Coordinates of C-alpha atoms in Angstrom, one line a residue:
Chain A
X280 CA 58.1 78.9 93.3
X281 CA 60.0 75.7 93.8
X282 CA 59.9 74.7 97.4
X283 CA 63.1 73.2 98.9
X284 CA 63.8 71.0 101.9
X285 CA 66.6 72.7 103.8
X286 CA 69.0 71.7 106.5
X287 CA 70.4 74.6 108.5
X288 CA 73.8 74.0 110.0
X289 CA 74.5 76.5 112.7
X290 CA 71.9 78.4 114.9
X291 CA 73.4 81.8 115.3
X292 CA 72.4 85.3 113.9
X293 CA 72.7 84.5 110.2
X294 CA 71.2 81.0 110.5
X295 CA 68.3 82.4 112.4
X296 CA 67.4 85.2 110.0
X297 CA 67.9 83.1 106.9
X298 CA 66.0 80.1 108.2
X299 CA 63.1 82.3 109.2
X300 CA 63.1 83.9 105.8
X301 CA 63.1 80.5 104.1
X302 CA 60.2 79.3 106.2
X303 CA 58.2 82.4 105.7
X304 CA 58.1 82.1 101.9
X305 CA 57.2 78.4 102.1
X306 CA 60.4 76.4 101.9
X307 CA 60.8 73.7 104.6
X308 CA 63.6 73.9 107.1
X309 CA 63.6 70.2 108.0
X310 CA 66.4 70.2 110.4
X311 CA 68.7 72.5 112.4
X312 CA 72.1 71.1 113.2
X313 CA 73.8 73.1 116.0
X314 CA 76.7 72.7 118.4
X315 CA 74.9 74.4 121.4
X316 CA 71.7 72.4 122.1
X317 CA 69.7 75.4 123.5
X318 CA 70.3 77.4 120.3
X319 CA 69.6 74.6 118.0
X320 CA 66.4 73.7 119.8
X321 CA 65.2 77.3 119.9
X322 CA 65.7 77.9 116.2
X323 CA 64.2 74.5 115.3
X324 CA 61.1 75.4 117.3
X325 CA 60.8 78.8 115.7
X326 CA 60.8 77.3 112.1
X327 CA 59.1 74.0 112.9
X328 CA 62.2 71.8 112.2
X329 CA 63.8 68.9 113.9
X330 CA 67.2 69.4 115.5
X331 CA 70.3 67.6 116.4
X332 CA 73.7 68.4 117.9
X333 CA 75.3 65.3 116.3
X334 CA 76.6 66.0 112.8
X335 CA 76.4 62.4 111.8
X336 CA 72.6 62.5 112.4
X337 CA 72.2 65.0 109.6
X338 CA 69.2 64.5 107.3
X339 CA 70.7 63.2 104.1
X340 CA 67.5 63.6 102.1
X341 CA 67.4 67.4 101.9
X342 CA 67.9 69.5 98.8
X343 CA 69.9 72.3 100.4
X344 CA 72.4 72.5 103.2
X345 CA 73.2 75.9 104.6
X346 CA 76.3 76.2 106.7
X347 CA 76.1 79.4 108.8
X348 CA 78.8 79.1 111.5
X349 CA 81.8 81.3 112.4
X350 CA 84.6 81.1 109.8
X351 CA 86.9 79.5 112.3
X352 CA 84.3 76.6 112.8
X353 CA 83.9 75.8 109.1
X354 CA 86.8 73.3 108.9
X355 CA 85.4 71.3 111.9
X356 CA 81.9 71.2 110.4
X357 CA 83.3 70.0 107.1
X358 CA 85.4 67.3 108.6
X359 CA 82.4 66.0 110.5
X360 CA 79.9 66.0 107.6
X361 CA 79.2 62.9 105.5
X362 CA 79.1 63.0 101.7
X363 CA 75.8 64.7 100.7
X364 CA 73.8 64.7 97.4
X365 CA 72.1 68.1 97.9
X366 CA 73.7 71.5 97.3
X367 CA 75.9 72.5 100.2
X368 CA 76.7 76.2 100.7
X369 CA 78.3 78.4 103.3
X370 CA 77.3 82.0 104.1
X371 CA 80.8 83.3 104.8
X372 CA 82.3 86.5 103.4
X373 CA 85.9 85.3 103.5
X374 CA 85.9 81.5 103.0
X375 CA 86.5 80.2 99.5
X376 CA 83.8 78.2 97.8
X377 CA 86.3 75.4 97.1
X378 CA 86.4 74.5 100.8
X379 CA 83.1 72.7 100.3
X380 CA 84.1 70.4 97.4
X381 CA 84.8 67.4 99.6
X382 CA 81.3 67.2 101.0
X383 CA 79.2 67.5 97.8
X384 CA 79.6 67.6 94.1
X385 CA 77.2 70.7 94.1
X386 CA 78.5 73.4 96.3
X387 CA 78.7 77.1 96.5
X388 CA 78.7 80.3 98.4
X389 CA 75.5 82.1 99.6
X390 CA 76.7 85.2 101.4
X391 CA 74.1 87.8 102.4
X392 CA 75.8 91.2 102.6
X393 CA 74.0 92.5 105.7
X394 CA 74.5 92.9 109.4
X395 CA 72.4 90.5 111.5
X396 CA 71.5 90.7 115.2
X397 CA 69.5 87.9 116.8
X398 CA 67.0 90.1 118.6
X399 CA 66.2 92.3 115.6
X400 CA 63.9 91.2 112.8
X401 CA 65.1 92.3 109.4
X402 CA 63.9 92.4 105.8
X403 CA 66.1 90.7 103.3
X404 CA 64.5 92.8 100.5
X405 CA 67.2 94.1 98.2
X406 CA 70.1 92.6 100.2
X407 CA 72.9 91.4 97.9
X408 CA 73.5 87.7 98.1
X409 CA 77.0 87.0 96.8
X410 CA 76.8 83.8 94.8
X411 CA 79.6 81.5 93.6
X412 CA 79.2 77.9 92.8
X413 CA 80.6 74.7 91.4
X414 CA 78.7 75.0 88.2
X415 CA 76.3 77.2 86.2
X416 CA 73.3 75.1 87.3
X417 CA 74.2 75.6 91.0
X418 CA 74.6 79.4 90.4
X419 CA 71.2 79.4 88.9
X420 CA 69.6 77.4 91.8
X421 CA 71.2 79.6 94.4
X422 CA 70.2 82.7 92.6
X423 CA 66.6 81.5 92.6
X424 CA 66.6 80.7 96.3
X425 CA 68.1 84.1 97.1
X426 CA 65.5 85.9 95.0
X427 CA 62.7 83.8 96.7
X428 CA 63.5 85.4 100.0
X429 CA 63.7 88.9 98.5
X430 CA 67.5 89.1 98.1
X431 CA 69.3 90.3 95.1
X432 CA 71.6 87.6 93.8
X433 CA 75.0 88.9 92.6
X434 CA 77.5 86.4 91.1
X435 CA 81.1 87.1 92.2
X436 CA 84.2 85.2 92.8
X437 CA 85.9 84.6 96.1
X438 CA 88.3 87.5 95.7
X439 CA 85.6 90.0 95.1
X440 CA 83.6 88.7 97.9
X441 CA 86.5 89.2 100.3
X442 CA 86.8 92.8 99.1
X443 CA 83.1 93.4 99.6
X444 CA 83.4 91.9 103.1
X445 CA 86.2 94.4 103.8
X446 CA 84.1 97.3 102.6
X447 CA 81.4 96.2 105.0
X448 CA 83.8 96.5 108.0
X449 CA 84.3 100.2 107.2
X450 CA 80.7 101.0 106.3
X451 CA 79.1 99.0 109.1
X452 CA 81.5 98.0 112.0
X453 CA 83.6 101.1 112.0
X454 CA 80.5 103.4 111.4
X455 CA 78.8 101.8 114.4
X456 CA 81.9 102.4 116.5
X457 CA 81.9 106.1 115.6
X458 CA 78.3 106.2 116.8
X459 CA 79.3 104.5 120.0
X460 CA 82.1 107.0 120.7
X461 CA 79.8 109.9 120.0
X462 CA 77.2 108.4 122.4
X463 CA 79.7 107.9 125.2
X464 CA 81.0 111.5 124.9
X465 CA 77.4 112.9 124.8
X466 CA 76.3 110.9 127.9
X467 CA 79.4 111.8 129.9
X468 CA 78.7 115.5 129.3
X469 CA 75.0 115.6 130.2
X470 CA 73.8 115.4 126.5
X471 CA 71.9 112.6 124.9
X472 CA 72.3 110.3 121.9
X473 CA 68.8 111.5 120.8
X474 CA 70.3 114.9 120.1
X475 CA 72.5 113.3 117.5
X476 CA 69.8 111.5 115.6
X477 CA 68.8 114.2 113.1
X478 CA 72.5 114.7 112.3
X479 CA 73.0 111.0 111.8
X480 CA 69.9 110.6 109.6
X481 CA 71.0 113.5 107.4
X482 CA 74.6 112.4 107.2
X483 CA 73.5 109.0 105.9
X484 CA 70.8 110.2 103.6
X485 CA 73.3 112.6 102.0
X486 CA 75.9 109.9 101.5
X487 CA 73.4 107.4 100.1
X488 CA 71.7 110.0 97.8
X489 CA 74.6 112.2 96.7
X490 CA 77.6 109.9 97.3
X491 CA 80.0 110.2 100.3
X492 CA 82.7 111.7 98.1
X493 CA 80.4 114.8 97.8
X494 CA 79.3 114.9 101.4
X495 CA 82.3 115.5 103.6
X496 CA 82.0 118.5 105.9
X497 CA 83.7 119.4 109.2
X498 CA 87.0 120.8 110.5
X499 CA 89.3 118.1 108.8
X500 CA 88.3 118.8 105.2
X501 CA 88.4 122.6 105.8
X502 CA 91.9 122.2 107.2
X503 CA 90.7 123.9 110.4
X504 CA 93.7 122.8 112.6
X505 CA 92.7 125.1 115.4
X506 CA 89.4 123.3 116.0
X507 CA 91.1 119.9 115.5
X508 CA 93.7 120.7 118.2
X509 CA 90.9 121.9 120.5
X510 CA 89.0 118.6 120.0
X511 CA 92.1 116.5 120.5
X512 CA 92.8 118.3 123.8
X513 CA 89.1 117.8 124.9
X514 CA 89.5 114.0 124.3
X515 CA 92.2 113.8 127.0
X516 CA 89.5 112.7 129.5
X517 CA 88.7 109.7 127.4
X518 CA 90.4 106.5 126.1
X519 CA 93.8 107.4 124.5
X520 CA 92.8 105.5 121.4
X521 CA 90.0 108.0 120.7
X522 CA 92.5 110.8 120.5
X523 CA 94.6 108.8 118.1
X524 CA 91.4 108.0 116.1
X525 CA 90.5 111.7 115.9
X526 CA 94.0 112.6 114.6
X527 CA 94.3 109.8 112.2
X528 CA 90.8 110.2 110.6
X529 CA 91.3 113.9 110.4
X530 CA 94.5 113.4 108.6
X531 CA 93.0 110.8 106.3
X532 CA 90.0 113.0 105.4
X533 CA 92.4 115.8 104.4
X534 CA 94.7 113.5 102.4
X535 CA 91.8 111.7 100.7
X536 CA 90.4 115.1 99.6
X537 CA 93.7 116.3 98.2
X538 CA 94.1 113.0 96.2
X539 CA 90.6 113.6 94.7
X540 CA 91.4 117.1 93.6
Chain B
X113 CA 53.7 133.8 115.0
X114 CA 55.8 136.9 115.5
X115 CA 57.5 138.0 112.3
X116 CA 61.1 139.3 112.5
X117 CA 63.3 141.5 110.3
X118 CA 66.5 139.6 109.9
X119 CA 69.9 140.5 108.7
X120 CA 72.0 137.5 107.6
X121 CA 75.7 137.9 107.9
X122 CA 77.5 135.3 105.8
X123 CA 76.2 133.5 102.7
X124 CA 77.6 130.0 103.0
X125 CA 75.9 126.7 103.7
X126 CA 74.5 127.4 107.1
X127 CA 73.4 131.0 106.1
X128 CA 71.7 129.7 103.0
X129 CA 69.7 127.0 104.7
X130 CA 68.7 129.1 107.7
X131 CA 67.7 132.2 105.7
X132 CA 65.6 130.1 103.3
X133 CA 63.9 128.5 106.3
X134 CA 63.2 131.9 107.9
X135 CA 61.8 133.3 104.7
X136 CA 59.6 130.2 104.1
X137 CA 57.8 130.6 107.4
X138 CA 57.2 134.3 106.9
X139 CA 60.1 136.1 108.6
X140 CA 61.7 138.8 106.4
X141 CA 65.4 138.5 105.5
X142 CA 65.9 142.2 104.8
X143 CA 69.7 142.1 104.0
X144 CA 72.5 139.6 103.3
X145 CA 76.0 140.8 104.3
X146 CA 78.7 138.8 102.6
X147 CA 82.4 138.9 101.8
X148 CA 82.1 137.3 98.4
X149 CA 79.8 139.4 96.2
X150 CA 78.5 136.5 94.1
X151 CA 77.5 134.5 97.1
X152 CA 75.8 137.4 98.8
X153 CA 73.9 138.4 95.7
X154 CA 72.8 134.8 95.0
X155 CA 71.5 134.3 98.5
X156 CA 69.9 137.7 98.6
X157 CA 68.1 137.0 95.4
X158 CA 66.9 133.6 96.6
X159 CA 65.3 135.1 99.7
X160 CA 64.2 138.5 98.3
X161 CA 66.7 140.5 100.4
X162 CA 69.1 143.4 99.7
X163 CA 72.8 142.7 99.9
X164 CA 76.0 144.4 100.7
X165 CA 79.7 143.4 100.9
X166 CA 80.5 146.4 103.2
X167 CA 79.9 145.7 106.8
X168 CA 79.4 149.4 107.7
X169 CA 76.4 149.4 105.3
X170 CA 74.6 147.0 107.6
X171 CA 70.8 147.7 108.1
X172 CA 70.6 148.9 111.7
X173 CA 66.9 148.6 111.9
X174 CA 66.6 144.8 112.0
X175 CA 65.4 142.7 115.0
X176 CA 67.8 139.8 114.5
X177 CA 71.4 139.5 113.2
X178 CA 72.6 136.0 112.4
X179 CA 76.3 135.6 111.9
X180 CA 77.0 132.4 110.0
X181 CA 80.6 132.6 108.9
X182 CA 83.6 130.2 109.5
X183 CA 84.8 130.3 113.1
X184 CA 88.0 131.9 112.1
X185 CA 86.2 134.8 110.4
X186 CA 84.1 135.7 113.4
X187 CA 86.7 138.1 115.0
X188 CA 87.0 140.1 111.8
X189 CA 83.2 140.3 111.4
X190 CA 82.8 141.5 115.0
X191 CA 85.5 144.2 114.8
X192 CA 83.8 145.6 111.6
X193 CA 80.3 145.6 113.0
X194 CA 78.8 148.8 114.5
X195 CA 76.9 148.8 117.8
X196 CA 73.4 147.2 117.1
X197 CA 70.2 147.3 119.0
X198 CA 68.7 144.0 117.8
X199 CA 69.6 140.5 119.0
X200 CA 72.9 139.4 117.5
X201 CA 73.7 135.7 117.4
X202 CA 76.3 133.4 115.8
X203 CA 75.7 129.8 114.6
X204 CA 79.0 128.4 115.7
X205 CA 79.5 125.1 117.6
X206 CA 82.8 126.2 119.2
X207 CA 82.7 130.0 119.7
X208 CA 81.6 131.3 123.1
X209 CA 78.5 133.4 123.3
X210 CA 80.5 136.1 125.1
X211 CA 82.4 136.9 122.0
X212 CA 79.4 138.9 120.8
X213 CA 78.9 141.2 123.8
X214 CA 80.7 144.1 122.3
X215 CA 78.3 144.5 119.4
X216 CA 75.0 144.3 121.2
X217 CA 73.5 144.2 124.7
X218 CA 71.3 141.3 123.5
X219 CA 73.3 138.5 122.1
X220 CA 73.5 134.7 122.0
X221 CA 74.2 131.5 120.3
X222 CA 71.9 129.9 117.8
X223 CA 73.7 126.7 116.7
X224 CA 71.9 124.2 114.6
X225 CA 73.3 120.8 115.1
X226 CA 73.1 119.5 111.6
X227 CA 75.3 119.0 108.5
X228 CA 74.5 121.4 105.7
X229 CA 75.5 121.3 102.0
X230 CA 74.6 124.1 99.7
X231 CA 73.2 122.0 96.9
X232 CA 71.0 119.9 99.1
X233 CA 67.7 121.1 100.5
X234 CA 67.1 120.0 104.1
X235 CA 64.3 120.0 106.6
X236 CA 65.1 121.6 109.9
X237 CA 62.3 119.7 111.6
X238 CA 63.5 118.2 114.9
X239 CA 67.0 119.6 114.5
X240 CA 68.4 120.6 117.9
X241 CA 69.2 124.4 118.0
X242 CA 71.7 124.9 120.8
X243 CA 70.8 128.2 122.5
X244 CA 72.7 130.3 125.0
X245 CA 72.1 134.0 125.5
X246 CA 72.8 137.2 127.4
X247 CA 69.6 136.9 129.4
X248 CA 66.4 134.9 129.9
X249 CA 64.4 137.1 127.5
X250 CA 66.9 136.5 124.7
X251 CA 66.9 132.7 125.4
X252 CA 63.2 132.8 125.1
X253 CA 63.3 134.9 121.9
X254 CA 65.8 132.6 120.3
X255 CA 63.9 129.5 121.3
X256 CA 60.8 130.9 119.6
X257 CA 62.6 131.7 116.4
X258 CA 64.2 128.2 116.4
X259 CA 60.8 126.6 116.9
X260 CA 59.2 128.7 114.2
X261 CA 61.4 127.0 111.6
X262 CA 60.8 123.5 113.0
X263 CA 63.9 123.3 115.1
X264 CA 64.0 121.9 118.7
X265 CA 65.5 124.6 121.0
X266 CA 67.9 123.2 123.6
X267 CA 69.5 125.6 126.1
X268 CA 73.1 124.7 126.9
X269 CA 76.2 126.5 127.9
X270 CA 79.3 127.0 125.7
X271 CA 81.1 124.0 127.1
X272 CA 78.3 121.6 126.5
X273 CA 78.0 123.0 123.0
X274 CA 81.7 122.3 122.3
X275 CA 81.2 118.7 123.5
X276 CA 78.1 118.3 121.2
X277 CA 80.1 119.7 118.3
X278 CA 82.8 117.1 119.0
X279 CA 80.3 114.2 119.0
X280 CA 79.2 115.5 115.6
X281 CA 82.7 115.1 114.2
X282 CA 82.6 111.4 115.1
X283 CA 78.9 110.7 114.1
X284 CA 79.0 112.7 110.9
X285 CA 82.4 113.6 109.5
X286 CA 84.1 110.4 110.5
X287 CA 81.2 108.3 109.5
X288 CA 81.1 109.9 106.1
X289 CA 84.8 109.2 105.7
X290 CA 84.2 105.5 106.5
X291 CA 81.6 105.5 103.7
X292 CA 84.1 107.1 101.4
X293 CA 86.8 104.5 102.1
X294 CA 84.3 101.7 101.5
X295 CA 83.2 103.3 98.3
X296 CA 86.8 103.7 96.9
X297 CA 87.6 100.0 97.8
X298 CA 84.4 98.8 96.2
X299 CA 84.9 100.8 93.0
X300 CA 88.6 99.7 92.7
X301 CA 87.5 96.1 92.9
X302 CA 84.7 96.1 90.3
X303 CA 82.0 96.4 92.9
X304 CA 79.6 99.3 93.5
X305 CA 78.6 101.5 96.3
X306 CA 75.0 100.6 95.6
X307 CA 75.8 97.1 96.9
X308 CA 76.6 98.6 100.2
X309 CA 73.4 100.6 100.6
X310 CA 71.2 97.9 102.3
X311 CA 74.0 97.3 104.8
X312 CA 74.4 101.0 105.5
X313 CA 70.7 101.5 106.0
X314 CA 70.4 98.6 108.4
X315 CA 73.5 99.6 110.3
X316 CA 72.1 103.0 110.9
X317 CA 68.5 101.9 111.7
X318 CA 69.9 99.4 114.2
X319 CA 72.1 102.0 115.9
X320 CA 69.3 104.6 116.0
X321 CA 66.6 102.2 117.3
X322 CA 68.6 99.9 119.6
X323 CA 71.6 102.0 120.4
X324 CA 75.1 101.6 119.0
X325 CA 76.3 100.0 122.2
X326 CA 74.1 97.0 121.4
X327 CA 74.8 96.9 117.7
X328 CA 78.4 96.2 117.2
X329 CA 79.2 93.2 114.9
X330 CA 82.2 92.1 112.9
X331 CA 85.6 90.6 113.3
X332 CA 87.0 93.2 115.8
X333 CA 84.3 92.6 118.5
X334 CA 84.6 88.8 118.0
X335 CA 88.4 89.1 118.5
X336 CA 88.8 87.4 115.1
X337 CA 92.4 88.3 114.6
X338 CA 92.8 86.0 111.6
X339 CA 90.2 88.0 109.5
X340 CA 91.7 91.3 110.8
X341 CA 95.2 90.4 109.7
X342 CA 93.8 89.3 106.3
X343 CA 92.0 92.6 105.9
X344 CA 95.1 94.6 106.9
X345 CA 97.1 92.7 104.3
X346 CA 94.5 93.4 101.6
X347 CA 94.7 97.1 102.4
X348 CA 98.4 97.3 101.3
X349 CA 97.2 98.4 97.8
X350 CA 95.7 101.5 99.3
X351 CA 96.7 104.6 101.3
X352 CA 98.9 103.6 104.3
X353 CA 96.6 105.5 106.6
X354 CA 93.7 103.2 105.8
X355 CA 95.7 100.3 107.2
X356 CA 96.4 102.2 110.3
X357 CA 92.7 103.2 110.6
X358 CA 91.7 99.5 110.3
X359 CA 94.1 98.4 113.0
X360 CA 93.3 101.3 115.4
X361 CA 89.5 101.1 115.0
X362 CA 89.6 97.3 115.4
X363 CA 91.6 97.7 118.6
X364 CA 89.3 100.4 119.9
X365 CA 86.2 98.3 119.2
X366 CA 87.7 95.5 121.2
X367 CA 88.8 97.6 124.1
X368 CA 85.6 99.6 124.3
X369 CA 83.6 96.3 124.5
X370 CA 85.9 95.0 127.3
X371 CA 85.4 98.2 129.2
X372 CA 81.6 97.8 128.9
X373 CA 81.6 94.2 130.3

């Protein structure tokens, strides 16, 4: 495997997980560039890199520059960066690749489609890395580096990447929020989230193995309006929005099923 | 293990899975009583039982009668049943136990908190069986039979059971609908549901292991209104309700997080 010298710009969740993965398979993270000194120092220590909080101190000799910062911070990072000769990528789901063209001739997108939390170690095995780049050689280089850490490189343009990002909001962010609501209700009523775990495991296995379109159960798809109204009435003790969520999702389950018939 | 002679009333998803589980561990399902002859015959054949579609032909010699029919059909079943000397239970999440008192002196609730689909075989191992009964002896008998098929008996009253059922709508029905929406969007845009699977697996592992309250990621909890507005605009090609869902869930994620601070 070709080993690269990598500069990691950003020291948050994505930066941490990717840098550790690079270092574990033998690439060198030579420098971490971060806005908050404590974070930059911590990540640098973890991967054996130098660190700086001054963008103009960036190591210009690296092969790869990975920008993993919030979308809203990308313009500031780019305006502070000098011209670079290595490949510069960002890991954003919704920023176009072309945003990077002013800092390097070789640039691209290296977007891991996964949910990262700092405290939780994670395998990148099989995780799609959405790749888009300034040229075929850069696509190939980024695909190799994604594969070297266990990822599955998938070439797609900025528009498809935005759509994939949007699907992730439904399948991850909104799903987790449904779990949160179920947990709060359970705990308020003397039940436990543990009681929900076998149901959650089977729900997800069923959707992953047989497809969610074949897995819908419950009062909404049966058109059981009596149970739905009882549930809505029970939710009066909770946040008003949860009642609205119950009604809207029940209606949407019903309508989606009719459209599929 | 004590072996029982069981009559199964109903031949749908829950009836099928429970009857098969009874038969696998050595209880005898002696009769299936169903409204639709084809279903009753099929389940009876699968578990080696007799079957009837006439409620008055019910086998009066059995120890246990399990009513697994839609909630709305329970009153009709009860009015057609003769007085029975065995324990009579239903498997409903939202019907009170007391509904059964007119058909037997020994009655109760035997509600498996799980999602069942006919085509999919399922382990009942660790599945909570919510138990409520006419007396302590019946609670004990129902707990034993739940445990004999791998379930985890949990005694709770009708009100707690209704709340647990409601949490299941969020954690199962609504979660599956989120997966469905993500799948439709992916497929419309030349992507695949397969690309979403590593994200879904990690989302769920994280919520199950660390708790959903510690796992929320995404634009809504960051208050990233720019991304939210972009996503809402992208959803204009789809069902109007999906845009409403995106807005409402994003608002709820934000508000839930503020309340927890």
